[in-house]
């Protein structure tokens, strides 16, 4: 059963009956994000029907937020695995007792290269970037430390038509060497490149479940691989500046506030996001406070 609730912006919130009670999803912005209540993810890890409701809401809202999720690490991992196999991170590593659960702990002893504070889509340097992730807050700063998510299907939809025409069929190179590897000694950087060669992905990908067209370039994208055509390049000097300016313009679309939602963390808060259609940015404005998060990343498929 499903009914609408009034919402300040006129957008409906949904209440669905489930096998374990009422699940409520309140839309947070006009384009992305919903806060879900009336459900425990430990229960959802064991209940296929409840999980299916959450998955449907995720496809609709692209990122879901839940409060007061006092769950174990095993339940966290079990819930994320309902989406698919989990992946380790080659730099951050994972919890030794729960493979695939990455510990993102930031304290006064953390190195200055914190990595998160850039708009990005997880793992686009992989041939098959992550499908999504389940991130749980263990300890939050009293002020700051929010995370922003961006609807990249909306970013593509609202591009000027001539830009859509120009980027149709373009592909871009994505690199872990040029991002995580940039702060490493040369030998380690080259080893990382050997393990994870640059990946090529379409600049506009198709969501495999919703069919949406998604602008799919982010901070890991270094350059277009097929920009050099007679239509785009009249002289050799057109190549790098023309392509670079266009790529920079496309990457900048994630910074448009109308495509974003911002979430304030508390201990036991959880975010579930669709990595195929979003970018996110962890705001590092909380030093010298501590922020500890645990994330289960879900293996994805090759973009098309």
mmCIF file of C-alpha atoms in Angstrom:
data_model
loop_
_atom_site.group_PDB
_atom_site.id
_atom_site.type_symbol
_atom_site.label_atom_id
_atom_site.label_comp_id
_atom_site.label_asym_id
_atom_site.label_seq_id
_atom_site.Cartn_x
_atom_site.Cartn_y
_atom_site.Cartn_z
ATOM 1 C CA UNK A 1 0.000 0.000 0.000
ATOM 2 C CA UNK A 2 1.223 3.488 -0.778
ATOM 3 C CA UNK A 3 -0.056 6.974 0.005
ATOM 4 C CA UNK A 4 1.156 10.551 -0.392
ATOM 5 C CA UNK A 5 2.027 12.929 2.423
ATOM 6 C CA UNK A 6 2.161 16.689 2.086
ATOM 7 C CA UNK A 7 5.622 18.153 1.601
ATOM 8 C CA UNK A 8 6.737 21.790 1.961
ATOM 9 C CA UNK A 9 7.864 21.969 -1.665
ATOM 10 C CA UNK A 10 4.852 20.114 -3.014
ATOM 11 C CA UNK A 11 6.858 16.934 -3.621
ATOM 12 C CA UNK A 12 5.243 13.837 -2.092
ATOM 13 C CA UNK A 13 6.786 11.754 0.615
ATOM 14 C CA UNK A 14 5.903 8.099 0.485
ATOM 15 C CA UNK A 15 4.761 5.671 3.157
ATOM 16 C CA UNK A 16 4.896 2.033 2.140
ATOM 17 C CA UNK A 17 3.697 -0.868 4.222
ATOM 18 C CA UNK A 18 6.348 -3.544 4.623
ATOM 19 C CA UNK A 19 6.657 -6.854 6.403
ATOM 20 C CA UNK A 20 8.346 -5.042 9.286
ATOM 21 C CA UNK A 21 6.298 -1.839 9.613
ATOM 22 C CA UNK A 22 5.947 1.527 7.861
ATOM 23 C CA UNK A 23 8.797 2.723 5.680
ATOM 24 C CA UNK A 24 8.698 6.466 5.060
ATOM 25 C CA UNK A 25 10.745 8.307 2.435
ATOM 26 C CA UNK A 26 10.751 12.096 2.513
ATOM 27 C CA UNK A 27 12.184 13.854 -0.545
ATOM 28 C CA UNK A 28 14.866 16.396 0.412
ATOM 29 C CA UNK A 29 15.338 18.441 -2.781
ATOM 30 C CA UNK A 30 13.604 18.732 -6.132
ATOM 31 C CA UNK A 31 16.306 16.728 -7.912
ATOM 32 C CA UNK A 32 18.083 14.335 -5.524
ATOM 33 C CA UNK A 33 17.938 12.714 -2.111
ATOM 34 C CA UNK A 34 15.393 11.287 0.324
ATOM 35 C CA UNK A 35 15.503 10.636 4.058
ATOM 36 C CA UNK A 36 14.126 7.210 4.947
ATOM 37 C CA UNK A 37 12.715 6.271 8.343
ATOM 38 C CA UNK A 38 10.863 3.309 9.816
ATOM 39 C CA UNK A 39 13.450 0.757 8.772
ATOM 40 C CA UNK A 40 16.546 -0.874 10.239
ATOM 41 C CA UNK A 41 19.229 -1.919 7.764
ATOM 42 C CA UNK A 42 20.050 -4.968 9.860
ATOM 43 C CA UNK A 43 16.488 -6.146 9.243
ATOM 44 C CA UNK A 44 16.739 -5.175 5.567
ATOM 45 C CA UNK A 45 19.874 -7.312 5.247
ATOM 46 C CA UNK A 46 17.699 -10.337 6.104
ATOM 47 C CA UNK A 47 14.407 -9.385 4.411
ATOM 48 C CA UNK A 48 14.290 -9.516 0.610
ATOM 49 C CA UNK A 49 11.019 -7.579 0.376
ATOM 50 C CA UNK A 50 12.222 -4.742 2.549
ATOM 51 C CA UNK A 51 15.492 -4.579 0.623
ATOM 52 C CA UNK A 52 13.584 -4.430 -2.674
ATOM 53 C CA UNK A 53 11.656 -1.382 -1.423
ATOM 54 C CA UNK A 54 14.893 0.392 -0.522
ATOM 55 C CA UNK A 55 16.432 -0.460 -3.887
ATOM 56 C CA UNK A 56 13.404 0.981 -5.671
ATOM 57 C CA UNK A 57 13.666 4.193 -3.645
ATOM 58 C CA UNK A 58 17.381 4.398 -4.435
ATOM 59 C CA UNK A 59 16.737 4.275 -8.168
ATOM 60 C CA UNK A 60 14.173 7.044 -7.746
ATOM 61 C CA UNK A 61 16.126 9.404 -5.469
ATOM 62 C CA UNK A 62 19.751 8.361 -6.218
ATOM 63 C CA UNK A 63 20.867 8.767 -2.592
ATOM 64 C CA UNK A 64 19.035 7.687 0.568
ATOM 65 C CA UNK A 65 19.765 8.869 4.110
ATOM 66 C CA UNK A 66 18.878 7.020 7.299
ATOM 67 C CA UNK A 67 19.364 7.986 10.956
ATOM 68 C CA UNK A 68 19.848 5.906 14.108
ATOM 69 C CA UNK A 69 21.196 2.805 12.369
ATOM 70 C CA UNK A 70 22.789 1.017 15.320
ATOM 71 C CA UNK A 71 23.910 -1.969 13.280
ATOM 72 C CA UNK A 72 26.953 -4.218 13.451
ATOM 73 C CA UNK A 73 29.709 -4.257 10.856
ATOM 74 C CA UNK A 74 28.513 -7.700 9.812
ATOM 75 C CA UNK A 75 25.001 -6.321 9.208
ATOM 76 C CA UNK A 76 26.445 -3.349 7.313
ATOM 77 C CA UNK A 77 28.345 -5.698 5.002
ATOM 78 C CA UNK A 78 25.411 -8.113 4.675
ATOM 79 C CA UNK A 79 23.053 -5.309 3.639
ATOM 80 C CA UNK A 80 25.484 -3.919 1.058
ATOM 81 C CA UNK A 81 26.042 -7.403 -0.368
ATOM 82 C CA UNK A 82 22.366 -7.608 -1.276
ATOM 83 C CA UNK A 83 23.229 -5.189 -4.092
ATOM 84 C CA UNK A 84 26.160 -7.332 -5.244
ATOM 85 C CA UNK A 85 29.743 -8.343 -4.387
ATOM 86 C CA UNK A 86 31.843 -5.823 -2.481
ATOM 87 C CA UNK A 87 35.158 -4.344 -3.607
ATOM 88 C CA UNK A 88 38.327 -3.428 -1.740
ATOM 89 C CA UNK A 89 40.096 -0.124 -2.247
ATOM 90 C CA UNK A 90 43.714 -0.421 -3.410
ATOM 91 C CA UNK A 91 44.844 2.597 -1.363
ATOM 92 C CA UNK A 92 42.500 2.781 1.638
ATOM 93 C CA UNK A 93 42.302 -0.967 2.286
ATOM 94 C CA UNK A 94 39.455 -2.601 4.230
ATOM 95 C CA UNK A 95 38.591 -4.023 7.631
ATOM 96 C CA UNK A 96 40.496 -7.316 8.032
ATOM 97 C CA UNK A 97 37.473 -9.071 9.549
ATOM 98 C CA UNK A 98 34.980 -7.661 7.031
ATOM 99 C CA UNK A 99 36.462 -7.585 3.499
ATOM 100 C CA UNK A 100 34.995 -4.775 1.447
ATOM 101 C CA UNK A 101 34.343 -2.519 4.454
ATOM 102 C CA UNK A 102 36.674 0.471 4.045
ATOM 103 C CA UNK A 103 37.504 2.464 7.171
ATOM 104 C CA UNK A 104 37.731 6.194 6.428
ATOM 105 C CA UNK A 105 39.110 7.541 9.693
ATOM 106 C CA UNK A 106 40.278 11.155 9.855
ATOM 107 C CA UNK A 107 41.963 12.447 12.990
ATOM 108 C CA UNK A 108 44.850 14.672 14.000
ATOM 109 C CA UNK A 109 47.391 12.077 12.860
ATOM 110 C CA UNK A 110 45.902 11.703 9.367
ATOM 111 C CA UNK A 111 48.086 12.846 6.436
ATOM 112 C CA UNK A 112 47.155 16.143 4.782
ATOM 113 C CA UNK A 113 46.272 14.534 1.434
ATOM 114 C CA UNK A 114 42.768 13.579 2.531
ATOM 115 C CA UNK A 115 41.499 12.697 -0.949
ATOM 116 C CA UNK A 116 37.769 13.126 -0.356
ATOM 117 C CA UNK A 117 37.415 16.885 -0.822
ATOM 118 C CA UNK A 118 36.790 16.832 -4.563
ATOM 119 C CA UNK A 119 33.637 16.150 -6.512
ATOM 120 C CA UNK A 120 33.998 12.617 -7.822
ATOM 121 C CA UNK A 121 32.337 9.330 -8.704
ATOM 122 C CA UNK A 122 33.935 6.391 -6.907
ATOM 123 C CA UNK A 123 36.360 4.248 -8.844
ATOM 124 C CA UNK A 124 35.862 5.496 -12.391
ATOM 125 C CA UNK A 125 39.531 4.579 -12.854
ATOM 126 C CA UNK A 126 38.294 0.960 -12.848
ATOM 127 C CA UNK A 127 37.070 -0.757 -15.995
ATOM 128 C CA UNK A 128 33.883 -1.437 -14.014
ATOM 129 C CA UNK A 129 33.340 1.425 -11.531
ATOM 130 C CA UNK A 130 31.366 0.827 -8.354
ATOM 131 C CA UNK A 131 27.616 0.380 -8.627
ATOM 132 C CA UNK A 132 27.119 2.203 -5.337
ATOM 133 C CA UNK A 133 28.059 2.335 -1.685
ATOM 134 C CA UNK A 134 26.677 2.175 1.843
ATOM 135 C CA UNK A 135 28.453 4.664 4.142
ATOM 136 C CA UNK A 136 27.912 4.703 7.915
ATOM 137 C CA UNK A 137 29.080 7.384 10.338
ATOM 138 C CA UNK A 138 30.897 6.049 13.406
ATOM 139 C CA UNK A 139 32.030 9.378 14.863
ATOM 140 C CA UNK A 140 31.192 12.851 13.573
ATOM 141 C CA UNK A 141 32.607 16.297 14.357
ATOM 142 C CA UNK A 142 30.344 18.635 16.354
ATOM 143 C CA UNK A 143 30.348 21.074 13.423
ATOM 144 C CA UNK A 144 31.157 20.490 9.754
ATOM 145 C CA UNK A 145 32.037 17.310 7.914
ATOM 146 C CA UNK A 146 28.924 17.262 5.707
ATOM 147 C CA UNK A 147 28.799 15.356 2.418
ATOM 148 C CA UNK A 148 27.283 16.647 -0.835
ATOM 149 C CA UNK A 149 25.774 14.437 -3.554
ATOM 150 C CA UNK A 150 25.002 15.518 -7.127
ATOM 151 C CA UNK A 151 22.447 14.228 -9.637
ATOM 152 C CA UNK A 152 24.472 13.798 -12.830
ATOM 153 C CA UNK A 153 21.435 12.707 -14.857
ATOM 154 C CA UNK A 154 19.952 16.142 -14.158
ATOM 155 C CA UNK A 155 23.311 17.724 -15.009
ATOM 156 C CA UNK A 156 23.197 16.052 -18.419
ATOM 157 C CA UNK A 157 19.503 16.824 -18.995
ATOM 158 C CA UNK A 158 20.062 20.539 -18.513
ATOM 159 C CA UNK A 159 23.121 20.873 -20.750
ATOM 160 C CA UNK A 160 22.698 23.156 -23.770
ATOM 161 C CA UNK A 161 21.634 21.164 -26.811
ATOM 162 C CA UNK A 162 24.735 22.098 -28.813
ATOM 163 C CA UNK A 163 26.941 20.709 -26.009
ATOM 164 C CA UNK A 164 24.946 17.471 -25.979
ATOM 165 C CA UNK A 165 25.528 17.188 -29.709
ATOM 166 C CA UNK A 166 29.237 17.914 -29.342
ATOM 167 C CA UNK A 167 29.858 15.273 -26.654
ATOM 168 C CA UNK A 168 27.759 12.510 -28.193
ATOM 169 C CA UNK A 169 30.088 9.573 -28.734
ATOM 170 C CA UNK A 170 33.045 11.073 -26.856
ATOM 171 C CA UNK A 171 35.033 8.922 -24.424
ATOM 172 C CA UNK A 172 37.344 10.034 -21.609
ATOM 173 C CA UNK A 173 40.325 8.497 -19.859
ATOM 174 C CA UNK A 174 40.098 8.049 -16.059
ATOM 175 C CA UNK A 175 43.227 7.571 -13.951
ATOM 176 C CA UNK A 176 44.103 6.437 -10.436
ATOM 177 C CA UNK A 177 47.748 7.265 -11.175
ATOM 178 C CA UNK A 178 46.899 10.936 -11.747
ATOM 179 C CA UNK A 179 44.792 11.144 -8.568
ATOM 180 C CA UNK A 180 45.627 8.824 -5.667
ATOM 181 C CA UNK A 181 49.003 8.089 -7.225
ATOM 182 C CA UNK A 182 49.982 11.741 -7.582
ATOM 183 C CA UNK A 183 51.153 12.010 -3.950
ATOM 184 C CA UNK A 184 53.088 8.733 -4.021
ATOM 185 C CA UNK A 185 56.786 8.212 -4.696
ATOM 186 C CA UNK A 186 57.402 7.491 -8.373
ATOM 187 C CA UNK A 187 57.953 3.760 -7.911
ATOM 188 C CA UNK A 188 54.722 3.243 -5.968
ATOM 189 C CA UNK A 189 52.836 5.404 -8.450
ATOM 190 C CA UNK A 190 54.035 3.242 -11.344
ATOM 191 C CA UNK A 191 53.114 0.064 -9.463
ATOM 192 C CA UNK A 192 49.619 1.444 -8.943
ATOM 193 C CA UNK A 193 49.346 2.216 -12.655
ATOM 194 C CA UNK A 194 50.419 -1.345 -13.505
ATOM 195 C CA UNK A 195 47.679 -2.758 -11.281
ATOM 196 C CA UNK A 196 45.032 -0.319 -12.492
ATOM 197 C CA UNK A 197 45.728 0.942 -16.019
ATOM 198 C CA UNK A 198 43.737 3.987 -17.068
ATOM 199 C CA UNK A 199 40.138 3.162 -17.978
ATOM 200 C CA UNK A 200 38.119 4.639 -20.842
ATOM 201 C CA UNK A 201 34.440 5.429 -20.356
ATOM 202 C CA UNK A 202 31.768 7.186 -22.390
ATOM 203 C CA UNK A 203 31.332 10.850 -21.475
ATOM 204 C CA UNK A 204 27.577 10.191 -21.468
ATOM 205 C CA UNK A 205 26.706 6.811 -20.000
ATOM 206 C CA UNK A 206 23.345 5.034 -19.906
ATOM 207 C CA UNK A 207 22.008 3.877 -16.556
ATOM 208 C CA UNK A 208 21.573 0.096 -16.910
ATOM 209 C CA UNK A 209 18.344 0.009 -14.840
ATOM 210 C CA UNK A 210 16.562 3.320 -15.452
ATOM 211 C CA UNK A 211 17.799 4.089 -18.969
ATOM 212 C CA UNK A 212 18.733 7.656 -17.952
ATOM 213 C CA UNK A 213 21.526 9.474 -19.767
ATOM 214 C CA UNK A 214 24.215 10.565 -17.305
ATOM 215 C CA UNK A 215 27.108 13.013 -17.588
ATOM 216 C CA UNK A 216 29.979 10.704 -16.603
ATOM 217 C CA UNK A 217 33.154 12.763 -16.166
ATOM 218 C CA UNK A 218 34.588 13.784 -12.813
ATOM 219 C CA UNK A 219 37.852 14.537 -10.995
ATOM 220 C CA UNK A 220 39.379 11.219 -12.143
ATOM 221 C CA UNK A 221 38.955 12.110 -15.844
ATOM 222 C CA UNK A 222 42.179 13.364 -17.424
ATOM 223 C CA UNK A 223 41.347 13.853 -21.123
ATOM 224 C CA UNK A 224 39.157 12.805 -24.035
ATOM 225 C CA UNK A 225 40.504 9.944 -26.108
ATOM 226 C CA UNK A 226 38.645 10.675 -29.377
ATOM 227 C CA UNK A 227 38.249 14.448 -29.547
ATOM 228 C CA UNK A 228 40.749 14.780 -32.400
ATOM 229 C CA UNK A 229 38.420 14.716 -35.430
ATOM 230 C CA UNK A 230 38.226 16.977 -38.503
ATOM 231 C CA UNK A 231 35.081 18.550 -37.031
ATOM 232 C CA UNK A 232 36.766 19.468 -33.730
ATOM 233 C CA UNK A 233 40.344 20.132 -34.744
ATOM 234 C CA UNK A 234 41.245 22.426 -37.663
ATOM 235 C CA UNK A 235 44.896 22.863 -36.634
ATOM 236 C CA UNK A 236 47.144 20.993 -34.245
ATOM 237 C CA UNK A 237 46.913 23.749 -31.664
ATOM 238 C CA UNK A 238 43.132 23.224 -31.393
ATOM 239 C CA UNK A 239 43.597 19.764 -29.909
ATOM 240 C CA UNK A 240 44.632 20.216 -26.282
ATOM 241 C CA UNK A 241 43.027 23.604 -25.498
ATOM 242 C CA UNK A 242 39.734 22.776 -27.175
ATOM 243 C CA UNK A 243 39.395 19.404 -25.504
ATOM 244 C CA UNK A 244 40.641 20.668 -22.151
ATOM 245 C CA UNK A 245 38.222 23.585 -22.048
ATOM 246 C CA UNK A 246 35.289 21.333 -22.894
ATOM 247 C CA UNK A 247 36.259 18.714 -20.296
ATOM 248 C CA UNK A 248 36.662 21.398 -17.643
ATOM 249 C CA UNK A 249 33.235 22.802 -18.492
ATOM 250 C CA UNK A 250 31.611 19.361 -18.206
ATOM 251 C CA UNK A 251 33.322 18.547 -14.910
ATOM 252 C CA UNK A 252 32.216 21.923 -13.519
ATOM 253 C CA UNK A 253 28.536 21.006 -13.924
ATOM 254 C CA UNK A 254 28.671 18.974 -10.703
ATOM 255 C CA UNK A 255 29.210 22.223 -8.780
ATOM 256 C CA UNK A 256 25.752 23.582 -9.702
ATOM 257 C CA UNK A 257 23.761 23.802 -6.417
ATOM 258 C CA UNK A 258 20.444 23.002 -8.116
ATOM 259 C CA UNK A 259 21.700 19.465 -8.782
ATOM 260 C CA UNK A 260 22.870 18.863 -5.191
ATOM 261 C CA UNK A 261 21.781 17.685 -1.763
ATOM 262 C CA UNK A 262 23.856 18.198 1.416
ATOM 263 C CA UNK A 263 23.741 15.865 4.428
ATOM 264 C CA UNK A 264 24.728 16.569 8.033
ATOM 265 C CA UNK A 265 26.210 13.490 9.672
ATOM 266 C CA UNK A 266 25.508 12.094 13.127
ATOM 267 C CA UNK A 267 26.779 8.843 14.643
ATOM 268 C CA UNK A 268 24.855 5.888 13.165
ATOM 269 C CA UNK A 269 23.675 7.922 10.168
ATOM 270 C CA UNK A 270 23.876 6.029 6.864
ATOM 271 C CA UNK A 271 23.951 7.141 3.229
ATOM 272 C CA UNK A 272 23.233 4.739 0.365
ATOM 273 C CA UNK A 273 24.021 6.084 -3.090
ATOM 274 C CA UNK A 274 23.862 5.046 -6.715
ATOM 275 C CA UNK A 275 27.403 5.650 -7.937
ATOM 276 C CA UNK A 276 26.344 5.289 -11.575
ATOM 277 C CA UNK A 277 24.297 8.495 -11.585
ATOM 278 C CA UNK A 278 25.869 10.687 -8.893
ATOM 279 C CA UNK A 279 28.996 12.442 -7.736
ATOM 280 C CA UNK A 280 29.795 13.320 -4.131
ATOM 281 C CA UNK A 281 32.074 15.596 -2.112
ATOM 282 C CA UNK A 282 33.138 15.105 1.507
ATOM 283 C CA UNK A 283 33.540 18.605 2.948
ATOM 284 C CA UNK A 284 36.728 18.823 5.034
ATOM 285 C CA UNK A 285 35.908 21.833 7.149
ATOM 286 C CA UNK A 286 36.040 20.158 10.557
ATOM 287 C CA UNK A 287 39.738 20.094 11.558
ATOM 288 C CA UNK A 288 40.877 19.653 14.336
ATOM 289 C CA UNK A 289 37.830 17.469 15.082
ATOM 290 C CA UNK A 290 37.653 13.744 14.277
ATOM 291 C CA UNK A 291 35.497 12.098 11.615
ATOM 292 C CA UNK A 292 35.267 8.305 11.329
ATOM 293 C CA UNK A 293 33.249 6.593 8.603
ATOM 294 C CA UNK A 294 32.927 3.032 7.288
ATOM 295 C CA UNK A 295 31.974 2.348 3.679
ATOM 296 C CA UNK A 296 30.986 -0.787 1.806
ATOM 297 C CA UNK A 297 31.519 -0.291 -1.947
ATOM 298 C CA UNK A 298 29.556 -2.477 -4.362
ATOM 299 C CA UNK A 299 31.086 -3.873 -7.545
ATOM 300 C CA UNK A 300 29.573 -2.360 -10.689
ATOM 301 C CA UNK A 301 29.508 -3.074 -14.407
ATOM 302 C CA UNK A 302 31.235 -1.543 -17.391
ATOM 303 C CA UNK A 303 29.597 1.753 -18.468
ATOM 304 C CA UNK A 304 27.986 1.983 -21.898
#
